[in-house]
XYZ file of C-alpha atoms in Angstrom:
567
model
C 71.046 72.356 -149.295
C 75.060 72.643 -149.656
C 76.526 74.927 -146.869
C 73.370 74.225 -144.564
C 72.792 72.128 -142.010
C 69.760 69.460 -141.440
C 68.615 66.471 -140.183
C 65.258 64.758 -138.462
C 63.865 68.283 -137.022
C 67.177 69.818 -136.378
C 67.039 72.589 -139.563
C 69.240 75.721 -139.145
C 69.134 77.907 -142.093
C 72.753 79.328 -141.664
C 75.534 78.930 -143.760
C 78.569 76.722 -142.374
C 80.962 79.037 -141.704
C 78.723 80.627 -139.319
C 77.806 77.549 -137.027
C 81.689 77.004 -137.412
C 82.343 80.110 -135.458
C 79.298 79.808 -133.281
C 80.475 76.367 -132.122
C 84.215 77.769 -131.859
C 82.762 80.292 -129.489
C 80.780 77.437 -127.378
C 84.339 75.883 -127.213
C 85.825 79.008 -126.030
C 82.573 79.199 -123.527
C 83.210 75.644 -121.916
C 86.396 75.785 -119.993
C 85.638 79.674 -118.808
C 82.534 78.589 -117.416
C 84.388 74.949 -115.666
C 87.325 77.327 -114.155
C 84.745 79.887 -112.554
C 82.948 76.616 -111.402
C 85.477 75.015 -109.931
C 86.814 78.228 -108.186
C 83.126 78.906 -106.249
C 83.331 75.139 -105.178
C 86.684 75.378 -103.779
C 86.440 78.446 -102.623
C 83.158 76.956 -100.627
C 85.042 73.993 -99.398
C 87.575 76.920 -97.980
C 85.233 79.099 -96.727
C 83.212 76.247 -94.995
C 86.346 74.826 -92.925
C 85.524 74.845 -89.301
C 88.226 77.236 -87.197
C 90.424 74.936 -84.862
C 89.162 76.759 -81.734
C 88.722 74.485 -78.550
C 85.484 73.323 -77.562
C 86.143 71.982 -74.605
C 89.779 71.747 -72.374
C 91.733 69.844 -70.005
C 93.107 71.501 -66.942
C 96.067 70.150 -65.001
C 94.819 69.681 -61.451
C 98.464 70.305 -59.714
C 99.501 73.033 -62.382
C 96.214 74.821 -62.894
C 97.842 74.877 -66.617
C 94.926 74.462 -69.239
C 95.466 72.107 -72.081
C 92.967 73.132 -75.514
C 91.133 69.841 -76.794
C 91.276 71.232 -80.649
C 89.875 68.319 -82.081
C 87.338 65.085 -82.423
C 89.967 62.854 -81.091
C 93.251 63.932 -79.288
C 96.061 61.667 -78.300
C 97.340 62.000 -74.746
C 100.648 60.670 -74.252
C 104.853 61.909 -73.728
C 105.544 61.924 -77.267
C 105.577 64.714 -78.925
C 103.420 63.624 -81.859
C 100.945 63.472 -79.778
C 98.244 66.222 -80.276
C 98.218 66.438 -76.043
C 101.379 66.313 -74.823
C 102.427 66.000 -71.244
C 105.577 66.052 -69.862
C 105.519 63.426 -67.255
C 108.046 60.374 -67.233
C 105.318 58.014 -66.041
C 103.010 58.821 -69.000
C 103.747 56.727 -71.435
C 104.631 57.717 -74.870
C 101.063 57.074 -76.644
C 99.153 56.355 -73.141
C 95.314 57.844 -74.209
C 92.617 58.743 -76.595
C 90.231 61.304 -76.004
C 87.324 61.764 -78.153
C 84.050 62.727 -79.008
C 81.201 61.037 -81.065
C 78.115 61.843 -81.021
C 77.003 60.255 -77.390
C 79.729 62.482 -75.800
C 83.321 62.263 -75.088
C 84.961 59.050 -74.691
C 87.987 58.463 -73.297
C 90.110 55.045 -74.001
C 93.402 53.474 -72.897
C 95.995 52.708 -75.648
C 97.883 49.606 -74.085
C 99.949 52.255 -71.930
C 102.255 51.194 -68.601
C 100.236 52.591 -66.174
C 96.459 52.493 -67.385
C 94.268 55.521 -67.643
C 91.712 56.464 -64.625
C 88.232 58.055 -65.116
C 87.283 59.854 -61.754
C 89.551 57.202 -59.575
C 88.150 54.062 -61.776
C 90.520 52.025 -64.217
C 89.265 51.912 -67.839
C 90.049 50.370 -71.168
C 87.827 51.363 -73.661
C 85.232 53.940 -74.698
C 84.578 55.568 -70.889
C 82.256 58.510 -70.999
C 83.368 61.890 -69.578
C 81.846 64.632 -68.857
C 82.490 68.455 -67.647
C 84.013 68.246 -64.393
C 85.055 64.843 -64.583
C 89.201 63.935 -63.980
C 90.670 61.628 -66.248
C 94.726 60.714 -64.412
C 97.217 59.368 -66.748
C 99.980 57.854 -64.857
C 100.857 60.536 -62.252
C 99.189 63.668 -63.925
C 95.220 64.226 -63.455
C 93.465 66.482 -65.681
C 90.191 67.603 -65.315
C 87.834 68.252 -68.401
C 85.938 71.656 -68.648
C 84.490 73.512 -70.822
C 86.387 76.770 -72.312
C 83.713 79.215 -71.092
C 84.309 77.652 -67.384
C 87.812 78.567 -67.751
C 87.569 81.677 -69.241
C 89.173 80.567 -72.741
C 89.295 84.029 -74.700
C 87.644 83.250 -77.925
C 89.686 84.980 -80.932
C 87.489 87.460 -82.853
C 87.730 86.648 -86.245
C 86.980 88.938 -88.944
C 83.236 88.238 -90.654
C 83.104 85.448 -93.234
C 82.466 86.036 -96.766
C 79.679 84.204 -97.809
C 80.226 80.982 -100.065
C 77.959 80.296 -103.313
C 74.519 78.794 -103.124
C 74.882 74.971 -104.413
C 72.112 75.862 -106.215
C 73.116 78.339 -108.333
C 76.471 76.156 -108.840
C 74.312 73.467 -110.222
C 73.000 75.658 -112.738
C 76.369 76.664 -114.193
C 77.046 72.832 -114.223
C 73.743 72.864 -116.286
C 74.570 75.488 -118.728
C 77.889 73.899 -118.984
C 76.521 70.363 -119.745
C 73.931 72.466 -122.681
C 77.171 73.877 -124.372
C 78.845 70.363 -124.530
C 75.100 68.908 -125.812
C 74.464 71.641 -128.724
C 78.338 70.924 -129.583
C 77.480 67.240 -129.060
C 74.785 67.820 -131.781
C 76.745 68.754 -134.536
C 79.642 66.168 -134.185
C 78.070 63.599 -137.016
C 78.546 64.718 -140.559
C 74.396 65.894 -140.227
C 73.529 66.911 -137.338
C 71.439 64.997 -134.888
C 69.727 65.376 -131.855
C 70.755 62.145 -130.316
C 72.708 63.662 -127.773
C 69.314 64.708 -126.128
C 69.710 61.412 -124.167
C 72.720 61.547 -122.253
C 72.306 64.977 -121.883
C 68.570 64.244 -120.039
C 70.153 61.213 -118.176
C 72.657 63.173 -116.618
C 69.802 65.858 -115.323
C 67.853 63.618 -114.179
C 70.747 61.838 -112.284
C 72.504 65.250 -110.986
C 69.376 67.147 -109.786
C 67.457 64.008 -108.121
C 70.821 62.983 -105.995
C 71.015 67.130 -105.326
C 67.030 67.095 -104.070
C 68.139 63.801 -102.229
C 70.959 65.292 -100.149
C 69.660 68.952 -99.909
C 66.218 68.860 -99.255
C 65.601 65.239 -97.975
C 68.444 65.009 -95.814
C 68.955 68.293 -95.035
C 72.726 68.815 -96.072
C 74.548 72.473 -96.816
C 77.319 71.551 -98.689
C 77.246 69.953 -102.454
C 80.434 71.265 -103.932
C 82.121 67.926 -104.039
C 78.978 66.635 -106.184
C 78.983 69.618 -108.419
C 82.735 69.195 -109.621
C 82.320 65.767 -109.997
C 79.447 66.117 -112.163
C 81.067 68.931 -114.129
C 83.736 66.099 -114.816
C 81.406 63.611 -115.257
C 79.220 65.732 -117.844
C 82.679 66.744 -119.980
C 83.486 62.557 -120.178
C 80.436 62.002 -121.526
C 80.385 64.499 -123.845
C 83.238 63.992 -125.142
C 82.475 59.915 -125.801
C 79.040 61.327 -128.106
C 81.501 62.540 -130.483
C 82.314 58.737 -131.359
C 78.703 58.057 -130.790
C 75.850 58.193 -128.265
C 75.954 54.581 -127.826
C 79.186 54.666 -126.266
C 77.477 57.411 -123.155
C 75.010 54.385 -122.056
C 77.739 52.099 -119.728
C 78.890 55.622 -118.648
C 75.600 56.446 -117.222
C 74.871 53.603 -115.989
C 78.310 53.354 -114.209
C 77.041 57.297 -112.983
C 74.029 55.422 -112.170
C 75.208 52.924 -109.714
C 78.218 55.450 -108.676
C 75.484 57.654 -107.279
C 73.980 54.838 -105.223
C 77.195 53.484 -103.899
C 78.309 56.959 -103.141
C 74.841 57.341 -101.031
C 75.561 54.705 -99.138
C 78.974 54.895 -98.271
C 78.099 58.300 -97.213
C 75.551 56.496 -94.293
C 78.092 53.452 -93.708
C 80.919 56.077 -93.191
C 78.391 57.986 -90.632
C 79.593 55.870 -88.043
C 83.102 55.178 -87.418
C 82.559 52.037 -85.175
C 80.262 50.881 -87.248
C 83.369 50.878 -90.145
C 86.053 49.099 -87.856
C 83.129 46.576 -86.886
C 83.379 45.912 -90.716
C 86.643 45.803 -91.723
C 87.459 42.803 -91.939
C 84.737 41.758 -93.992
C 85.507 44.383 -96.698
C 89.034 42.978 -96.699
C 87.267 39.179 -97.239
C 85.129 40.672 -99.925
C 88.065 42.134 -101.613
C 89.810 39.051 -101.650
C 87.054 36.819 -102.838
C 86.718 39.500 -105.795
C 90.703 38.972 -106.399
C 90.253 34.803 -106.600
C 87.360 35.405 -108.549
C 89.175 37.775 -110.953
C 92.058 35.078 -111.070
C 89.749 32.213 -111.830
C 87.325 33.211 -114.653
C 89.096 36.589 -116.541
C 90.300 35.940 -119.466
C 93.576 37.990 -120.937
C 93.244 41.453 -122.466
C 95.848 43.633 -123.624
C 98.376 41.544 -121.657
C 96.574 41.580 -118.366
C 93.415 39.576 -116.799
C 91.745 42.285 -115.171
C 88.413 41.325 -116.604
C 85.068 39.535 -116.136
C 82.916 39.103 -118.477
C 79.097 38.750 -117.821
C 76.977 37.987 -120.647
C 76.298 41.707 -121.719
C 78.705 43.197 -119.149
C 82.155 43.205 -118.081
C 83.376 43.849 -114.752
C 86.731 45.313 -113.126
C 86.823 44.121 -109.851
C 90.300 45.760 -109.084
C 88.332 49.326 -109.854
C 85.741 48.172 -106.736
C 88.316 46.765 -104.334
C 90.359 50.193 -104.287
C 87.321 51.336 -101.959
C 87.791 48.034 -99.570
C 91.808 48.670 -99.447
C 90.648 52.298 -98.137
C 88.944 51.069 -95.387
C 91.043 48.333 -94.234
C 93.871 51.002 -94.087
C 92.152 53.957 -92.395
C 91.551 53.431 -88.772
C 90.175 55.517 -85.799
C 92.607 57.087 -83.583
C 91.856 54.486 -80.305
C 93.466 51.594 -82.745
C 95.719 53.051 -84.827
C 98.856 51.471 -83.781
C 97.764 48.351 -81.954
C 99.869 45.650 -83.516
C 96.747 42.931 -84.742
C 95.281 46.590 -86.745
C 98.900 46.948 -88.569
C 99.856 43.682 -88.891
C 96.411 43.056 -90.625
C 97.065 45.630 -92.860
C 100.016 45.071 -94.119
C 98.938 41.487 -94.646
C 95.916 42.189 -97.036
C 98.211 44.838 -99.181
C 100.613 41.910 -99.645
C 97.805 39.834 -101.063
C 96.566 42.654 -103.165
C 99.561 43.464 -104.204
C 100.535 39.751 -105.075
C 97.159 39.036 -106.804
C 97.510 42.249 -109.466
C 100.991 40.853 -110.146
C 99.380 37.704 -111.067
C 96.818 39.608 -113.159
C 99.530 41.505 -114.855
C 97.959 45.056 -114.119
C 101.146 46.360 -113.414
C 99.194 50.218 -113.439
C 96.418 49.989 -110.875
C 99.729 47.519 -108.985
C 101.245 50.979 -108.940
C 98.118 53.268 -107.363
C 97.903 50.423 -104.735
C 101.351 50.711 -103.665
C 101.047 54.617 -103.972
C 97.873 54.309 -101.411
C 99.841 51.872 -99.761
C 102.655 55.030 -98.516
C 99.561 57.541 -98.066
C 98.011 55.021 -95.428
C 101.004 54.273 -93.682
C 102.935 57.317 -93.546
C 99.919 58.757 -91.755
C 99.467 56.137 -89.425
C 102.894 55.778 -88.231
C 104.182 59.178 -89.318
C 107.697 57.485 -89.938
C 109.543 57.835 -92.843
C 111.934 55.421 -91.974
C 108.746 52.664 -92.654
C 108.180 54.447 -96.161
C 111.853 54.515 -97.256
C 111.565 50.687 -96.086
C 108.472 49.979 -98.502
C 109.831 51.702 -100.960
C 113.263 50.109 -101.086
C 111.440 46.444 -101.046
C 108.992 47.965 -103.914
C 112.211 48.530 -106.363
C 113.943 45.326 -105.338
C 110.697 43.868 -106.333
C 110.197 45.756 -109.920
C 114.001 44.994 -110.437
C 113.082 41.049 -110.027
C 109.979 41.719 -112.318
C 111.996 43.343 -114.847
C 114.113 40.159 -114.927
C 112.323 37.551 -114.710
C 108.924 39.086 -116.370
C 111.043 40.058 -119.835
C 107.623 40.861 -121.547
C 106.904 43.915 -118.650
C 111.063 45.045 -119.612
C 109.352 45.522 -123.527
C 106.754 47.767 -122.400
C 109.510 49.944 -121.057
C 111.424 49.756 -123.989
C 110.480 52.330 -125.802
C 109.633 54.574 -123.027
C 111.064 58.450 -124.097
C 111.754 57.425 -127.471
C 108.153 56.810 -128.605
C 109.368 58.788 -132.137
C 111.523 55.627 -133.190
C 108.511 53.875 -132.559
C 106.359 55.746 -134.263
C 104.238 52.749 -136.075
C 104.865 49.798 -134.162
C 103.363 48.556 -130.507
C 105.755 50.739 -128.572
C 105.355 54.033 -129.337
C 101.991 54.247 -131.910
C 99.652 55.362 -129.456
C 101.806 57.726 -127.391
C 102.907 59.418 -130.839
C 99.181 59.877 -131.750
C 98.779 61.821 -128.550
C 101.615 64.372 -128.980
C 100.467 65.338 -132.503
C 96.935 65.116 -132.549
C 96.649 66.698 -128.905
C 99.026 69.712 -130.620
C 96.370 69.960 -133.564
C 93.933 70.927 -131.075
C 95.748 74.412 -129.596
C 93.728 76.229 -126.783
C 90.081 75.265 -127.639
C 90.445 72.007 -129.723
C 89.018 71.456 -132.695
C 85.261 69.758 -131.722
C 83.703 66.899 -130.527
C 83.481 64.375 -132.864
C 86.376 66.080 -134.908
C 89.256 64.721 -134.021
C 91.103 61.378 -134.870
C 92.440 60.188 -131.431
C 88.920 58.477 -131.093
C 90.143 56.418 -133.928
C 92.955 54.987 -132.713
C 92.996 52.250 -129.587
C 91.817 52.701 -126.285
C 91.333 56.584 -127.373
C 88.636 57.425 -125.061
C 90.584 55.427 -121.887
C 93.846 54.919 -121.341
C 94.391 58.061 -124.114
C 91.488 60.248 -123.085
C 93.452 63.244 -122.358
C 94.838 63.440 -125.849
C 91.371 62.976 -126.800
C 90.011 65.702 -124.435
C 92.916 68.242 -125.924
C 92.432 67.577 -129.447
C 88.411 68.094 -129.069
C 88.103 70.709 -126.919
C 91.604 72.285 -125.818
C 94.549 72.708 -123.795
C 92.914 74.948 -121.847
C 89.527 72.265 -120.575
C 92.098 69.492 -120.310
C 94.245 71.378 -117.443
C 90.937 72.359 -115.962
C 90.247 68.651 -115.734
C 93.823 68.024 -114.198
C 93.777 70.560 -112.102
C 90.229 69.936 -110.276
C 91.431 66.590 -109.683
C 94.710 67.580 -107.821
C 92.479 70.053 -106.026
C 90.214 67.263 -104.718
C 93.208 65.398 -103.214
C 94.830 68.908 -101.396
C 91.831 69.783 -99.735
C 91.316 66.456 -98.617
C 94.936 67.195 -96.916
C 93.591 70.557 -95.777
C 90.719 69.228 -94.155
C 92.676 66.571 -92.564
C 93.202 68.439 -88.922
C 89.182 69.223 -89.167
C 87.726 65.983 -89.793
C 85.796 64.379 -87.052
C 88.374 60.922 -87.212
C 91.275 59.901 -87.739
C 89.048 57.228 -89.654
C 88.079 60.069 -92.221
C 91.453 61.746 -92.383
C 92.984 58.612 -93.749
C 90.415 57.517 -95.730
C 90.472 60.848 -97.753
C 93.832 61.797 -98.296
C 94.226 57.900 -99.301
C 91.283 58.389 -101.476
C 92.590 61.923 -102.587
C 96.331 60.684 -103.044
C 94.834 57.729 -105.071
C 92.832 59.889 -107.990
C 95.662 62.264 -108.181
C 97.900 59.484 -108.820
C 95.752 57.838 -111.383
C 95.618 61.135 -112.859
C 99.258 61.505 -113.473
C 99.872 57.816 -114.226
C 96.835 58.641 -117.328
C 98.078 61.953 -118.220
C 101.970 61.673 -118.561
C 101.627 58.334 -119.834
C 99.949 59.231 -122.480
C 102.162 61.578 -123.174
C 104.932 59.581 -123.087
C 106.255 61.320 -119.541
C 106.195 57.998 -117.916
C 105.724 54.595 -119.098
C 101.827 54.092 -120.403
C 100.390 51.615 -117.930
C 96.659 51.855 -119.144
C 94.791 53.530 -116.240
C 91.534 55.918 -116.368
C 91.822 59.326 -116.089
C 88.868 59.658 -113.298
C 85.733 60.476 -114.203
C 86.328 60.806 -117.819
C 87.833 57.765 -119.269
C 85.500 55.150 -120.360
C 84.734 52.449 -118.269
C 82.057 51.642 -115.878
C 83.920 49.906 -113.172
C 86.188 53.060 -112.716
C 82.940 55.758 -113.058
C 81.735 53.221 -110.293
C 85.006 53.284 -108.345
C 85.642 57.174 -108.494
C 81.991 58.186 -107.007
C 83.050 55.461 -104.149
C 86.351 56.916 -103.351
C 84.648 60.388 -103.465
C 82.776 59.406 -101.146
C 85.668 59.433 -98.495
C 86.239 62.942 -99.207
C 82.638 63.723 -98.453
C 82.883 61.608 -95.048
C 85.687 63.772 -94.038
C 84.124 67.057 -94.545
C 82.468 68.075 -90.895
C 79.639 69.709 -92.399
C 78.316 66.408 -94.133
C 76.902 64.672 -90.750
C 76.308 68.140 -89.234
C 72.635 68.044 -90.582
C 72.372 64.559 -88.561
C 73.147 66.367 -85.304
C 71.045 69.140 -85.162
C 68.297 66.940 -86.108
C 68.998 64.704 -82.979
């Protein structure tokens, strides 16, 4: 029947220029329904920020002057980056930690000049101390009290609005997930109802981790799940307009995502549990990195891959998660010299090894991660301007001595006298097929990006604006740079320093990647063939991004707060 559409059960008896318009509206629908989604779950994340407001405080016993304790761990020392600062010459600059974990508060010496007393008694690490008790740091005591001992006036704050129900999030997620499958449907010349499958797959994944962490373990908050679903669910999606096929190693890297995010969440629960574990991450990572060097073979210029039997493997996509937590520390170590020097040493090796692998992109988000981590544990620019300056003595050397990394820059900004040959084919393609698709794109399965090479990975974004908009795209973009600034804004809240590095590391890394994917493609910045997160195709990277979410979760206070009322 001409002008109808039909195939194995899915019969619609109206004439094409009506499903057309239906579909356009769906389109329309879509990136609506993502932007009010995204703005409940942030808007949560806001509204469920714990108020700095002192729990407990530290009086000066010859002063009577009362110092807040604002949060899980405070540094005591003369400097004035220090969150306790006291203004004695025989304190030494970083002389103390104080913090709390879930036995209590701890108090531990950092290497200072004159040690740090608990009640009279010399101590080095982890000391309990409780109300009442007077912890002297060279000649100043201070005695540790709760506020309402003091009198500590409480400011009355007006009443909080109320943040959305996670489950009534999850079934906007849901309705936007049924738009993207009906659209999904009619991508093949007949429509088909193939789609069904990713579409049930994803359910089935979503609401069993939700039942997991709201029910079973008891947890409030699931806004960080829901976005990265929403992204998740638009990625694969957008892959069944080139076939349903091509959904499966997504899934299955949601799959295993899920289950590695699960479990980081537990491993993370503990802070000295992590540092006991460190360095065996940082082994791991390494072993992955000589494996990688000894049995990939090339591909597109670079060995970043194993291959399997069935499967291929990206082991620089799982090691971003182990250079995260050999960077982040808790407070207590921070700055002792074996924790930096240790540091610095395994990014060197990472570093060297993706040189030798010729990934020159994910070289870049190391390095990137690399500034994160240590401008927030030294808080010196002076070290950053330092990194960077060896960083561009080192690309200058590439550049010279690597001639075939200078002809990937070649044509960098002047794609359009390239427009048919290796340098500037695929970034041209972007620019004028993204520009076909306007505001609402043109459907999935419609457009011709997904013809041309490495379309749905290093190109996605061209992809995602030709098929379904401008508008979805930025949505995309934009949740992704909000991930990484609330993982700053929650930085002062978290309950370690452990979790404050790890996520804005983790944060600073996907935002990155973002940019690297999105103005490379788009000729902004040289293409260096990274994922856009949760979107591009690959399973090592839908894998990697449910890991390094996982960081952000860690450093949300509500996430272990379940944990502790229980106990």
């Amino acid at each position: 029947m001409e002008g109808r559409t039909e195939r194995r059960g899915l019969c619609l008896n109206l004439p094409a220029e009506i499903i057309s318009v239906l579909l356009y509206a769906l389109r329309v629908a879509v990136p609506l329904l993502c932007i009010s989604i995204a703005h409940r779950c942030f808007r949560s994340l806001k509204l469920g920020k714990r108020k700095e407001e002192p729990v407990v405080v530290l009086e000066d016993a010859s002063s009577r002057t009362v110092l807040p304790v604002l949060y899980w761990e405070n540094s005591i020392g003369r400097s004035r980056s220090c969150d306790i600062v006291l203004h004695d010459p025989t304190v030494s600059r970083a002389h103390a930690v104080l913090m709390r974990r879930e036995s209590g508060w701890l108090v531990t010496d950092t290497n200072s000049r004159a040690g740090t007393l608990v009640n009279g008694k010399k101590v080095k690490q982890d000391a309990p101390v409780f109300p009442g008790d007077t912890i002297t740091v060279g000649s100043t005591a201070l005695t540790l009290k709760r506020t309402a001992d003091v009198g500590v006036a409480q400011p009355q704050s007006p009443p909080r609005r109320r943040a959305a129900s996670p489950f009534h999030l999850m079934q906007l997620v849901v309705l936007v997930q049924f738009l993207l499958f009906v659209q999904a449907c009619f991508a093949p010349a007949k429509p088909s109802l193939e789609p069904l499958v990713p579409f049930a797959a994803l359910l089935v994944l979503e609401w069993g981790l939700y039942f997991y962490s709201m029910k079973i373990l008891g947890r409030v908050s699931f806004e960080l799940e829901t976005l990265a679903f929403l992204l998740c669910s638009v990625g694969i999606m957008l892959l069944c307009g080139e076939g349903v096929k091509t959904t499966y190693t997504q899934l299955l890297g949601v799959a295993i995502g899920t289950v590695l995010y699960c479990f980081l969440i537990w491993f993370l629960g503990s802070p000295a549990r992590v540092m006991r574990w460190r360095v065996a991450a940082g082994v791991l990572a390494m072993l992955l990195f000589a494996a990688n060097l000894l049995l990939a073979k090339e591909h597109n210029g670079a060995r970043n891959w194993i291959t399997l039997g069935p499967f291929s493997l990206q082991p620089s996509e799982l090691i971003k998660i182990a250079f995260i937590l050999v960077g982040a520390s808790t407070l207590d170590r921070l700055q002792t010299y074996k924790n930096l020097t240790g540091f610095i040493a395994f990014s060197a090796i990472c570093m060297g090894a993706l040189f030798l692998m010729r990934d020159f992109g994910t070289a870049c988000v190391f390095f990137v991660t690399f500034l994160i981590i240590a401008f927030m544990r030294s808080g010196s620019l002076r070290t950053i301007s330092l990194a960077c300056s060896v960083a561009v003595l080192g690309a200058f050397l590439i550049l010279k001595f690597k001639p075939y990394v200078a002809e990937r820059f070649a044509a960098w900004r002047h794609v359009w006298s390239h427009v048919n040959d290796a340098g500037g084919y695929q970034q041209v393609r972007v620019l004028s097929y993204a520009a076909t698709g306007g505001l609402f794109g043109v459907g999935l399965g419609k457009g011709c990006l997904k013809d041309v090479f490495a379309g749905d990975s290093d190109l996605v974004f061209g992809m995602l604006c030709e098929e379904q908009g401008l508008i979805l795209a930025l949505t995309v973009v934009l949740i992704l740079a909000a991930l990484a600034s609330s993982a700053r804004a929650n930085a002062t809240r978290s309950r370690s320093t452990l979790y404050s590095i790890s996520a804005c590391a983790a944060g600073g890394m996907l935002l990155f990647q973002t940019c690297l994917n999105v103005f490379g493609a788009t000729d902004v910045l040289p293409l260096t063939g990274v994922t856009l997160p949760f979107i591009s195709l690959g399973g090592s990277s839908m894998v990697s991004v449910w890991g390094l979410l996982a960081f952000l979760k860690a450093n949300d206070e509500r996430t272990y707060a379940a944990r502790r009322r229980r106990s």
